Amino acid sequence: MTDAPRPAGVTPPVAVVFATVTFLALAIGGLGVASLALDADVIPVRGLGPLPGVAGMLLAPGLFAGILLWGLRAEPPGYLTAVPCAVGAYVGEVLGIAIGAAVTGGDSARGLAAAGSVALGWPGGVIAVAGLAAGAFGVLLVRSRGEGPRWRWERENEDDR
């Protein structure tokens, strides 16, 4: 057992991992619920297959995580870091759909139509809101100064036991 003090808050790389998982959960859940509520497809263009959606969901969290890691370098990081995270997730989703459609070898006009429908429709808004919320969560994790849980025997004072 070491007597070294534990760092307060969460380190930026750990916060990025937690925030990225949160982004994915919010984005996938939000797209599913909105699609069900609106009775509309996320990508309404037919004949592209699943690859454009998968590519979008791979590029969006990649850009989100990179921008969040960059934004968490400040001491202390500001909550406005969540705004570029949301923009990065939105752009990543749209570019991922366009790239995924191009890789499938399908009609390039359909691929651009799919990317445009996501960018200008409700799916782009869902992705942006998920990126905004998860980015703010990542900043919150780094800024929090709380301690992690400790067992009773790890506490410093006898009175705390």
Short mmCIF file of N, CA and C in Angstrom, two decimals:
data_model
loop_
_atom_site.label_atom_id
_atom_site.label_comp_id
_atom_site.label_asym_id
_atom_site.label_seq_id
_atom_site.Cartn_x
_atom_site.Cartn_y
_atom_site.Cartn_z
N MET A 1 0.84 -1.17 0.00
CA MET A 1 0.00 0.00 0.00
C MET A 1 0.89 1.24 0.00
N THR A 2 0.63 2.17 -0.86
CA THR A 2 1.46 3.38 -0.97
C THR A 2 0.78 4.52 -0.27
N ASP A 3 1.59 5.49 0.16
CA ASP A 3 1.06 6.68 0.82
C ASP A 3 0.94 7.84 -0.14
N ALA A 4 1.14 7.60 -1.42
CA ALA A 4 1.06 8.67 -2.41
C ALA A 4 -0.39 9.13 -2.54
N PRO A 5 -0.62 10.43 -2.58
CA PRO A 5 -1.98 10.92 -2.70
C PRO A 5 -2.56 10.60 -4.08
N ARG A 6 -3.83 10.33 -4.10
CA ARG A 6 -4.52 10.06 -5.36
C ARG A 6 -4.80 11.37 -6.08
N PRO A 7 -4.74 11.38 -7.40
CA PRO A 7 -5.05 12.62 -8.12
C PRO A 7 -6.54 12.92 -8.04
N ALA A 8 -6.84 14.21 -7.94
CA ALA A 8 -8.24 14.62 -7.89
C ALA A 8 -8.80 14.66 -9.30
N GLY A 9 -10.03 14.26 -9.45
CA GLY A 9 -10.66 14.26 -10.75
C GLY A 9 -10.23 13.07 -11.59
N VAL A 10 -10.59 13.12 -12.85
CA VAL A 10 -10.30 12.05 -13.79
C VAL A 10 -9.28 12.57 -14.79
N THR A 11 -8.34 11.73 -15.19
CA THR A 11 -7.34 12.16 -16.17
C THR A 11 -8.01 12.34 -17.54
N PRO A 12 -7.50 13.24 -18.36
CA PRO A 12 -8.12 13.48 -19.67
C PRO A 12 -8.29 12.24 -20.55
N PRO A 13 -7.31 11.33 -20.67
CA PRO A 13 -7.56 10.16 -21.51
C PRO A 13 -8.70 9.28 -21.02
N VAL A 14 -8.82 9.12 -19.72
CA VAL A 14 -9.92 8.32 -19.17
C VAL A 14 -11.25 9.03 -19.41
N ALA A 15 -11.26 10.35 -19.25
CA ALA A 15 -12.49 11.11 -19.50
C ALA A 15 -12.90 11.00 -20.96
N VAL A 16 -11.94 10.99 -21.87
CA VAL A 16 -12.26 10.86 -23.30
C VAL A 16 -12.90 9.50 -23.58
N VAL A 17 -12.37 8.46 -22.96
CA VAL A 17 -12.94 7.13 -23.17
C VAL A 17 -14.38 7.08 -22.66
N PHE A 18 -14.60 7.56 -21.45
CA PHE A 18 -15.96 7.55 -20.90
C PHE A 18 -16.91 8.42 -21.72
N ALA A 19 -16.44 9.60 -22.15
CA ALA A 19 -17.29 10.49 -22.92
C ALA A 19 -17.59 9.92 -24.31
N THR A 20 -16.63 9.23 -24.91
CA THR A 20 -16.86 8.63 -26.23
C THR A 20 -17.88 7.50 -26.15
N VAL A 21 -17.77 6.69 -25.11
CA VAL A 21 -18.77 5.63 -24.92
C VAL A 21 -20.14 6.25 -24.67
N THR A 22 -20.17 7.33 -23.91
CA THR A 22 -21.44 8.03 -23.68
C THR A 22 -21.99 8.60 -24.98
N PHE A 23 -21.11 9.18 -25.80
CA PHE A 23 -21.56 9.70 -27.09
C PHE A 23 -22.18 8.61 -27.95
N LEU A 24 -21.49 7.47 -28.04
CA LEU A 24 -22.02 6.37 -28.84
C LEU A 24 -23.39 5.91 -28.33
N ALA A 25 -23.52 5.78 -27.03
CA ALA A 25 -24.79 5.35 -26.46
C ALA A 25 -25.89 6.37 -26.73
N LEU A 26 -25.60 7.65 -26.54
CA LEU A 26 -26.61 8.68 -26.80
C LEU A 26 -26.96 8.77 -28.28
N ALA A 27 -25.96 8.67 -29.15
CA ALA A 27 -26.21 8.79 -30.58
C ALA A 27 -27.03 7.61 -31.10
N ILE A 28 -26.62 6.41 -30.77
CA ILE A 28 -27.34 5.23 -31.26
C ILE A 28 -28.74 5.16 -30.65
N GLY A 29 -28.83 5.40 -29.36
CA GLY A 29 -30.15 5.39 -28.72
C GLY A 29 -31.04 6.51 -29.23
N GLY A 30 -30.47 7.70 -29.38
CA GLY A 30 -31.25 8.84 -29.88
C GLY A 30 -31.73 8.64 -31.30
N LEU A 31 -30.87 8.10 -32.16
CA LEU A 31 -31.28 7.83 -33.53
C LEU A 31 -32.37 6.76 -33.58
N GLY A 32 -32.24 5.75 -32.74
CA GLY A 32 -33.25 4.69 -32.72
C GLY A 32 -34.60 5.19 -32.23
N VAL A 33 -34.60 5.94 -31.14
CA VAL A 33 -35.86 6.45 -30.59
C VAL A 33 -36.50 7.46 -31.54
N ALA A 34 -35.69 8.36 -32.11
CA ALA A 34 -36.24 9.35 -33.04
C ALA A 34 -36.77 8.67 -34.29
N SER A 35 -36.07 7.67 -34.77
CA SER A 35 -36.55 6.94 -35.94
C SER A 35 -37.87 6.25 -35.67
N LEU A 36 -37.99 5.69 -34.49
CA LEU A 36 -39.23 5.02 -34.10
C LEU A 36 -40.37 6.03 -33.92
N ALA A 37 -40.07 7.14 -33.26
CA ALA A 37 -41.10 8.15 -33.01
C ALA A 37 -41.56 8.84 -34.29
N LEU A 38 -40.63 9.09 -35.20
CA LEU A 38 -40.97 9.79 -36.44
C LEU A 38 -41.38 8.84 -37.55
N ASP A 39 -41.22 7.54 -37.34
CA ASP A 39 -41.50 6.51 -38.34
C ASP A 39 -40.77 6.85 -39.64
N ALA A 40 -39.46 7.13 -39.49
CA ALA A 40 -38.63 7.51 -40.63
C ALA A 40 -37.29 6.80 -40.52
N ASP A 41 -36.68 6.53 -41.66
CA ASP A 41 -35.35 5.93 -41.67
C ASP A 41 -34.29 6.97 -41.37
N VAL A 42 -33.21 6.55 -40.74
CA VAL A 42 -32.10 7.46 -40.47
C VAL A 42 -31.45 7.87 -41.80
N ILE A 43 -31.22 6.90 -42.66
CA ILE A 43 -30.70 7.16 -44.01
C ILE A 43 -31.81 6.75 -44.97
N PRO A 44 -32.57 7.69 -45.49
CA PRO A 44 -33.74 7.34 -46.29
C PRO A 44 -33.43 6.91 -47.72
N VAL A 45 -32.20 6.99 -48.14
CA VAL A 45 -31.84 6.63 -49.52
C VAL A 45 -31.68 5.12 -49.61
N ARG A 46 -32.36 4.50 -50.56
CA ARG A 46 -32.33 3.04 -50.73
C ARG A 46 -31.17 2.62 -51.62
N GLY A 47 -30.74 1.39 -51.45
CA GLY A 47 -29.75 0.80 -52.33
C GLY A 47 -28.30 1.02 -51.92
N LEU A 48 -28.05 1.53 -50.73
CA LEU A 48 -26.67 1.77 -50.31
C LEU A 48 -26.13 0.66 -49.41
N GLY A 49 -26.99 -0.04 -48.72
CA GLY A 49 -26.55 -1.06 -47.78
C GLY A 49 -26.20 -0.44 -46.43
N PRO A 50 -25.68 -1.26 -45.53
CA PRO A 50 -25.40 -0.76 -44.18
C PRO A 50 -24.05 -0.05 -44.02
N LEU A 51 -23.15 -0.18 -44.96
CA LEU A 51 -21.80 0.36 -44.80
C LEU A 51 -21.74 1.88 -44.59
N PRO A 52 -22.53 2.69 -45.28
CA PRO A 52 -22.46 4.14 -45.01
C PRO A 52 -22.81 4.51 -43.57
N GLY A 53 -23.81 3.87 -43.01
CA GLY A 53 -24.17 4.15 -41.62
C GLY A 53 -23.08 3.71 -40.65
N VAL A 54 -22.48 2.57 -40.93
CA VAL A 54 -21.39 2.08 -40.08
C VAL A 54 -20.19 3.01 -40.18
N ALA A 55 -19.86 3.44 -41.38
CA ALA A 55 -18.73 4.35 -41.57
C ALA A 55 -18.97 5.67 -40.85
N GLY A 56 -20.21 6.14 -40.89
CA GLY A 56 -20.53 7.37 -40.17
C GLY A 56 -20.39 7.21 -38.67
N MET A 57 -20.81 6.06 -38.16
CA MET A 57 -20.72 5.81 -36.72
C MET A 57 -19.30 5.44 -36.28
N LEU A 58 -18.40 5.23 -37.21
CA LEU A 58 -16.99 5.05 -36.86
C LEU A 58 -16.22 6.37 -36.91
N LEU A 59 -16.53 7.19 -37.89
CA LEU A 59 -15.81 8.46 -38.04
C LEU A 59 -16.30 9.49 -37.02
N ALA A 60 -17.59 9.51 -36.71
CA ALA A 60 -18.12 10.50 -35.77
C ALA A 60 -17.48 10.39 -34.39
N PRO A 61 -17.43 9.22 -33.75
CA PRO A 61 -16.77 9.16 -32.45
C PRO A 61 -15.26 9.36 -32.53
N GLY A 62 -14.67 9.03 -33.68
CA GLY A 62 -13.24 9.29 -33.84
C GLY A 62 -12.93 10.78 -33.80
N LEU A 63 -13.67 11.56 -34.56
CA LEU A 63 -13.47 13.01 -34.53
C LEU A 63 -13.86 13.59 -33.18
N PHE A 64 -14.95 13.08 -32.60
CA PHE A 64 -15.39 13.54 -31.29
C PHE A 64 -14.28 13.36 -30.26
N ALA A 65 -13.71 12.16 -30.21
CA ALA A 65 -12.68 11.85 -29.21
C ALA A 65 -11.42 12.70 -29.44
N GLY A 66 -11.03 12.87 -30.69
CA GLY A 66 -9.85 13.68 -30.97
C GLY A 66 -10.02 15.13 -30.56
N ILE A 67 -11.17 15.69 -30.85
CA ILE A 67 -11.43 17.09 -30.49
C ILE A 67 -11.54 17.23 -28.98
N LEU A 68 -12.18 16.28 -28.32
CA LEU A 68 -12.30 16.35 -26.86
C LEU A 68 -10.94 16.24 -26.19
N LEU A 69 -10.10 15.33 -26.66
CA LEU A 69 -8.77 15.19 -26.08
C LEU A 69 -7.97 16.47 -26.27
N TRP A 70 -8.08 17.09 -27.41
CA TRP A 70 -7.42 18.36 -27.66
C TRP A 70 -7.97 19.45 -26.73
N GLY A 71 -9.28 19.48 -26.53
CA GLY A 71 -9.90 20.51 -25.69
C GLY A 71 -9.63 20.34 -24.21
N LEU A 72 -9.32 19.12 -23.79
CA LEU A 72 -9.08 18.88 -22.37
C LEU A 72 -7.65 19.23 -21.95
N ARG A 73 -6.84 19.74 -22.87
CA ARG A 73 -5.47 20.14 -22.53
C ARG A 73 -5.45 21.40 -21.68
N ALA A 74 -6.47 22.23 -21.78
CA ALA A 74 -6.51 23.48 -21.02
C ALA A 74 -6.62 23.18 -19.53
N GLU A 75 -6.17 24.12 -18.72
CA GLU A 75 -6.23 23.93 -17.28
C GLU A 75 -6.98 25.07 -16.64
N PRO A 76 -8.16 24.98 -16.18
CA PRO A 76 -9.10 23.86 -16.33
C PRO A 76 -9.80 23.95 -17.68
N PRO A 77 -10.25 22.83 -18.21
CA PRO A 77 -10.95 22.87 -19.51
C PRO A 77 -12.30 23.55 -19.35
N GLY A 78 -12.70 24.27 -20.38
CA GLY A 78 -13.97 24.97 -20.35
C GLY A 78 -15.09 24.13 -20.96
N TYR A 79 -16.29 24.41 -20.51
CA TYR A 79 -17.44 23.67 -21.02
C TYR A 79 -17.74 23.99 -22.47
N LEU A 80 -17.20 25.10 -22.99
CA LEU A 80 -17.40 25.42 -24.40
C LEU A 80 -16.66 24.45 -25.31
N THR A 81 -15.81 23.60 -24.74
CA THR A 81 -15.15 22.55 -25.51
C THR A 81 -16.19 21.60 -26.10
N ALA A 82 -17.35 21.52 -25.49
CA ALA A 82 -18.41 20.62 -25.97
C ALA A 82 -18.93 21.06 -27.33
N VAL A 83 -18.86 22.34 -27.65
CA VAL A 83 -19.38 22.83 -28.94
C VAL A 83 -18.55 22.29 -30.12
N PRO A 84 -17.22 22.42 -30.10
CA PRO A 84 -16.47 21.80 -31.20
C PRO A 84 -16.61 20.28 -31.24
N CYS A 85 -16.83 19.68 -30.09
CA CYS A 85 -17.06 18.22 -30.06
C CYS A 85 -18.34 17.87 -30.82
N ALA A 86 -19.39 18.66 -30.61
CA ALA A 86 -20.65 18.43 -31.31
C ALA A 86 -20.49 18.65 -32.81
N VAL A 87 -19.77 19.70 -33.18
CA VAL A 87 -19.54 19.97 -34.61
C VAL A 87 -18.71 18.86 -35.24
N GLY A 88 -17.69 18.40 -34.53
CA GLY A 88 -16.85 17.32 -35.04
C GLY A 88 -17.63 16.02 -35.22
N ALA A 89 -18.50 15.71 -34.27
CA ALA A 89 -19.31 14.50 -34.39
C ALA A 89 -20.27 14.61 -35.58
N TYR A 90 -20.87 15.77 -35.74
CA TYR A 90 -21.80 16.01 -36.85
C TYR A 90 -21.08 15.87 -38.19
N VAL A 91 -19.93 16.53 -38.33
CA VAL A 91 -19.17 16.47 -39.58
C VAL A 91 -18.66 15.05 -39.82
N GLY A 92 -18.23 14.38 -38.75
CA GLY A 92 -17.76 13.01 -38.89
C GLY A 92 -18.85 12.07 -39.37
N GLU A 93 -20.06 12.25 -38.87
CA GLU A 93 -21.17 11.41 -39.32
C GLU A 93 -21.48 11.65 -40.80
N VAL A 94 -21.55 12.89 -41.20
CA VAL A 94 -21.87 13.22 -42.59
C VAL A 94 -20.77 12.75 -43.53
N LEU A 95 -19.52 13.03 -43.19
CA LEU A 95 -18.41 12.58 -44.03
C LEU A 95 -18.30 11.06 -44.06
N GLY A 96 -18.55 10.43 -42.94
CA GLY A 96 -18.49 8.98 -42.89
C GLY A 96 -19.53 8.34 -43.79
N ILE A 97 -20.72 8.92 -43.82
CA ILE A 97 -21.77 8.39 -44.70
C ILE A 97 -21.37 8.58 -46.16
N ALA A 98 -20.83 9.74 -46.49
CA ALA A 98 -20.40 9.98 -47.88
C ALA A 98 -19.25 9.05 -48.27
N ILE A 99 -18.29 8.87 -47.39
CA ILE A 99 -17.16 7.99 -47.68
C ILE A 99 -17.61 6.54 -47.76
N GLY A 100 -18.48 6.13 -46.83
CA GLY A 100 -18.99 4.76 -46.84
C GLY A 100 -19.78 4.46 -48.09
N ALA A 101 -20.55 5.44 -48.57
CA ALA A 101 -21.30 5.24 -49.81
C ALA A 101 -20.37 5.15 -51.01
N ALA A 102 -19.29 5.92 -50.98
CA ALA A 102 -18.33 5.87 -52.09
C ALA A 102 -17.58 4.55 -52.11
N VAL A 103 -17.29 4.00 -50.94
CA VAL A 103 -16.55 2.74 -50.85
C VAL A 103 -17.39 1.57 -51.34
N THR A 104 -18.69 1.63 -51.15
CA THR A 104 -19.56 0.52 -51.58
C THR A 104 -19.61 0.40 -53.09
N GLY A 105 -19.20 1.43 -53.79
CA GLY A 105 -19.19 1.37 -55.24
C GLY A 105 -20.54 1.67 -55.86
N GLY A 106 -21.43 2.18 -55.07
CA GLY A 106 -22.75 2.51 -55.59
C GLY A 106 -22.75 3.84 -56.32
N ASP A 107 -23.93 4.30 -56.61
CA ASP A 107 -24.11 5.57 -57.29
C ASP A 107 -23.64 6.71 -56.40
N SER A 108 -22.75 7.56 -56.91
CA SER A 108 -22.23 8.67 -56.10
C SER A 108 -23.32 9.69 -55.78
N ALA A 109 -24.29 9.82 -56.66
CA ALA A 109 -25.39 10.74 -56.39
C ALA A 109 -26.22 10.26 -55.19
N ARG A 110 -26.42 8.95 -55.09
CA ARG A 110 -27.14 8.41 -53.93
C ARG A 110 -26.34 8.62 -52.64
N GLY A 111 -25.05 8.46 -52.72
CA GLY A 111 -24.21 8.67 -51.54
C GLY A 111 -24.26 10.10 -51.05
N LEU A 112 -24.19 11.04 -51.99
CA LEU A 112 -24.28 12.45 -51.61
C LEU A 112 -25.68 12.80 -51.11
N ALA A 113 -26.69 12.18 -51.70
CA ALA A 113 -28.06 12.40 -51.22
C ALA A 113 -28.23 11.88 -49.81
N ALA A 114 -27.63 10.72 -49.52
CA ALA A 114 -27.72 10.17 -48.17
C ALA A 114 -27.02 11.07 -47.16
N ALA A 115 -25.82 11.53 -47.52
CA ALA A 115 -25.09 12.42 -46.62
C ALA A 115 -25.84 13.73 -46.42
N GLY A 116 -26.41 14.25 -47.51
CA GLY A 116 -27.18 15.50 -47.40
C GLY A 116 -28.43 15.34 -46.59
N SER A 117 -29.11 14.20 -46.71
CA SER A 117 -30.34 14.01 -45.93
C SER A 117 -30.04 13.89 -44.44
N VAL A 118 -28.90 13.30 -44.10
CA VAL A 118 -28.51 13.24 -42.68
C VAL A 118 -28.08 14.61 -42.20
N ALA A 119 -27.33 15.33 -43.02
CA ALA A 119 -26.84 16.64 -42.61
C ALA A 119 -27.96 17.65 -42.42
N LEU A 120 -28.96 17.61 -43.28
CA LEU A 120 -30.03 18.60 -43.22
C LEU A 120 -31.27 18.12 -42.49
N GLY A 121 -31.32 16.86 -42.14
CA GLY A 121 -32.49 16.32 -41.47
C GLY A 121 -32.29 16.15 -39.97
N TRP A 122 -33.22 15.46 -39.35
CA TRP A 122 -33.18 15.25 -37.91
C TRP A 122 -32.01 14.39 -37.44
N PRO A 123 -31.46 13.45 -38.24
CA PRO A 123 -30.34 12.67 -37.72
C PRO A 123 -29.11 13.52 -37.40
N GLY A 124 -28.85 14.54 -38.19
CA GLY A 124 -27.72 15.41 -37.90
C GLY A 124 -27.89 16.13 -36.57
N GLY A 125 -29.10 16.55 -36.29
CA GLY A 125 -29.38 17.21 -35.00
C GLY A 125 -29.21 16.26 -33.83
N VAL A 126 -29.64 15.02 -34.00
CA VAL A 126 -29.48 14.03 -32.93
C VAL A 126 -28.00 13.79 -32.65
N ILE A 127 -27.20 13.66 -33.69
CA ILE A 127 -25.76 13.44 -33.53
C ILE A 127 -25.12 14.64 -32.85
N ALA A 128 -25.50 15.85 -33.26
CA ALA A 128 -24.91 17.05 -32.68
C ALA A 128 -25.27 17.19 -31.20
N VAL A 129 -26.51 16.91 -30.84
CA VAL A 129 -26.93 17.00 -29.43
C VAL A 129 -26.21 15.94 -28.60
N ALA A 130 -26.06 14.75 -29.14
CA ALA A 130 -25.33 13.70 -28.42
C ALA A 130 -23.88 14.11 -28.23
N GLY A 131 -23.27 14.70 -29.24
CA GLY A 131 -21.89 15.18 -29.11
C GLY A 131 -21.75 16.31 -28.11
N LEU A 132 -22.73 17.19 -28.07
CA LEU A 132 -22.71 18.30 -27.12
C LEU A 132 -22.82 17.79 -25.68
N ALA A 133 -23.77 16.89 -25.45
CA ALA A 133 -23.97 16.35 -24.10
C ALA A 133 -22.77 15.52 -23.64
N ALA A 134 -22.26 14.67 -24.52
CA ALA A 134 -21.12 13.83 -24.13
C ALA A 134 -19.85 14.66 -23.97
N GLY A 135 -19.68 15.70 -24.77
CA GLY A 135 -18.53 16.58 -24.61
C GLY A 135 -18.56 17.32 -23.28
N ALA A 136 -19.73 17.81 -22.90
CA ALA A 136 -19.87 18.46 -21.59
C ALA A 136 -19.61 17.47 -20.46
N PHE A 137 -20.03 16.23 -20.65
CA PHE A 137 -19.78 15.20 -19.65
C PHE A 137 -18.28 14.93 -19.50
N GLY A 138 -17.56 14.88 -20.60
CA GLY A 138 -16.11 14.68 -20.55
C GLY A 138 -15.41 15.81 -19.81
N VAL A 139 -15.82 17.04 -20.08
CA VAL A 139 -15.24 18.19 -19.38
C VAL A 139 -15.58 18.12 -17.89
N LEU A 140 -16.80 17.75 -17.59
CA LEU A 140 -17.22 17.63 -16.19
C LEU A 140 -16.38 16.60 -15.45
N LEU A 141 -16.08 15.50 -16.09
CA LEU A 141 -15.26 14.48 -15.44
C LEU A 141 -13.87 15.01 -15.08
N VAL A 142 -13.28 15.78 -15.98
CA VAL A 142 -11.94 16.30 -15.72
C VAL A 142 -11.98 17.41 -14.67
N ARG A 143 -13.00 18.23 -14.70
CA ARG A 143 -13.07 19.36 -13.78
C ARG A 143 -13.49 18.95 -12.38
N SER A 144 -14.14 17.82 -12.23
CA SER A 144 -14.58 17.41 -10.89
C SER A 144 -13.37 17.11 -10.03
N ARG A 145 -13.42 17.50 -8.83
CA ARG A 145 -12.31 17.31 -7.90
C ARG A 145 -12.64 16.27 -6.84
N GLY A 146 -13.67 15.52 -7.07
CA GLY A 146 -14.06 14.51 -6.10
C GLY A 146 -13.10 13.33 -6.10
N GLU A 147 -13.10 12.63 -5.02
CA GLU A 147 -12.27 11.44 -4.91
C GLU A 147 -13.07 10.22 -5.32
N GLY A 148 -12.36 9.23 -5.75
CA GLY A 148 -13.01 7.95 -6.02
C GLY A 148 -13.38 7.28 -4.71
N PRO A 149 -14.19 6.28 -4.78
CA PRO A 149 -14.58 5.59 -3.55
C PRO A 149 -13.40 4.86 -2.92
N ARG A 150 -13.42 4.79 -1.62
CA ARG A 150 -12.36 4.10 -0.89
C ARG A 150 -12.99 3.14 0.10
N TRP A 151 -12.26 2.08 0.38
CA TRP A 151 -12.68 1.16 1.41
C TRP A 151 -12.49 1.80 2.77
N ARG A 152 -13.16 1.26 3.77
CA ARG A 152 -13.06 1.84 5.11
C ARG A 152 -11.63 1.87 5.62
N TRP A 153 -10.86 0.86 5.35
CA TRP A 153 -9.50 0.79 5.89
C TRP A 153 -8.53 1.67 5.12
N GLU A 154 -8.96 2.26 4.00
CA GLU A 154 -8.09 3.16 3.24
C GLU A 154 -8.18 4.60 3.72
N ARG A 155 -9.13 4.90 4.55
CA ARG A 155 -9.34 6.29 4.98
C ARG A 155 -8.24 6.72 5.93
N GLU A 156 -7.94 8.01 5.89
CA GLU A 156 -6.84 8.57 6.67
C GLU A 156 -7.17 8.64 8.16
N ASN A 157 -8.33 9.17 8.52
CA ASN A 157 -8.69 9.39 9.91
C ASN A 157 -9.38 8.18 10.51
N GLU A 158 -9.15 8.01 11.78
CA GLU A 158 -9.88 6.97 12.50
C GLU A 158 -11.35 7.37 12.64
N ASP A 159 -11.62 8.69 12.67
CA ASP A 159 -13.00 9.16 12.85
C ASP A 159 -13.87 8.87 11.63
N ASP A 160 -13.25 8.76 10.46
CA ASP A 160 -14.00 8.50 9.23
C ASP A 160 -14.43 7.05 9.10
N ARG A 161 -13.86 6.20 9.93
CA ARG A 161 -14.18 4.78 9.82
C ARG A 161 -15.48 4.55 10.48
#
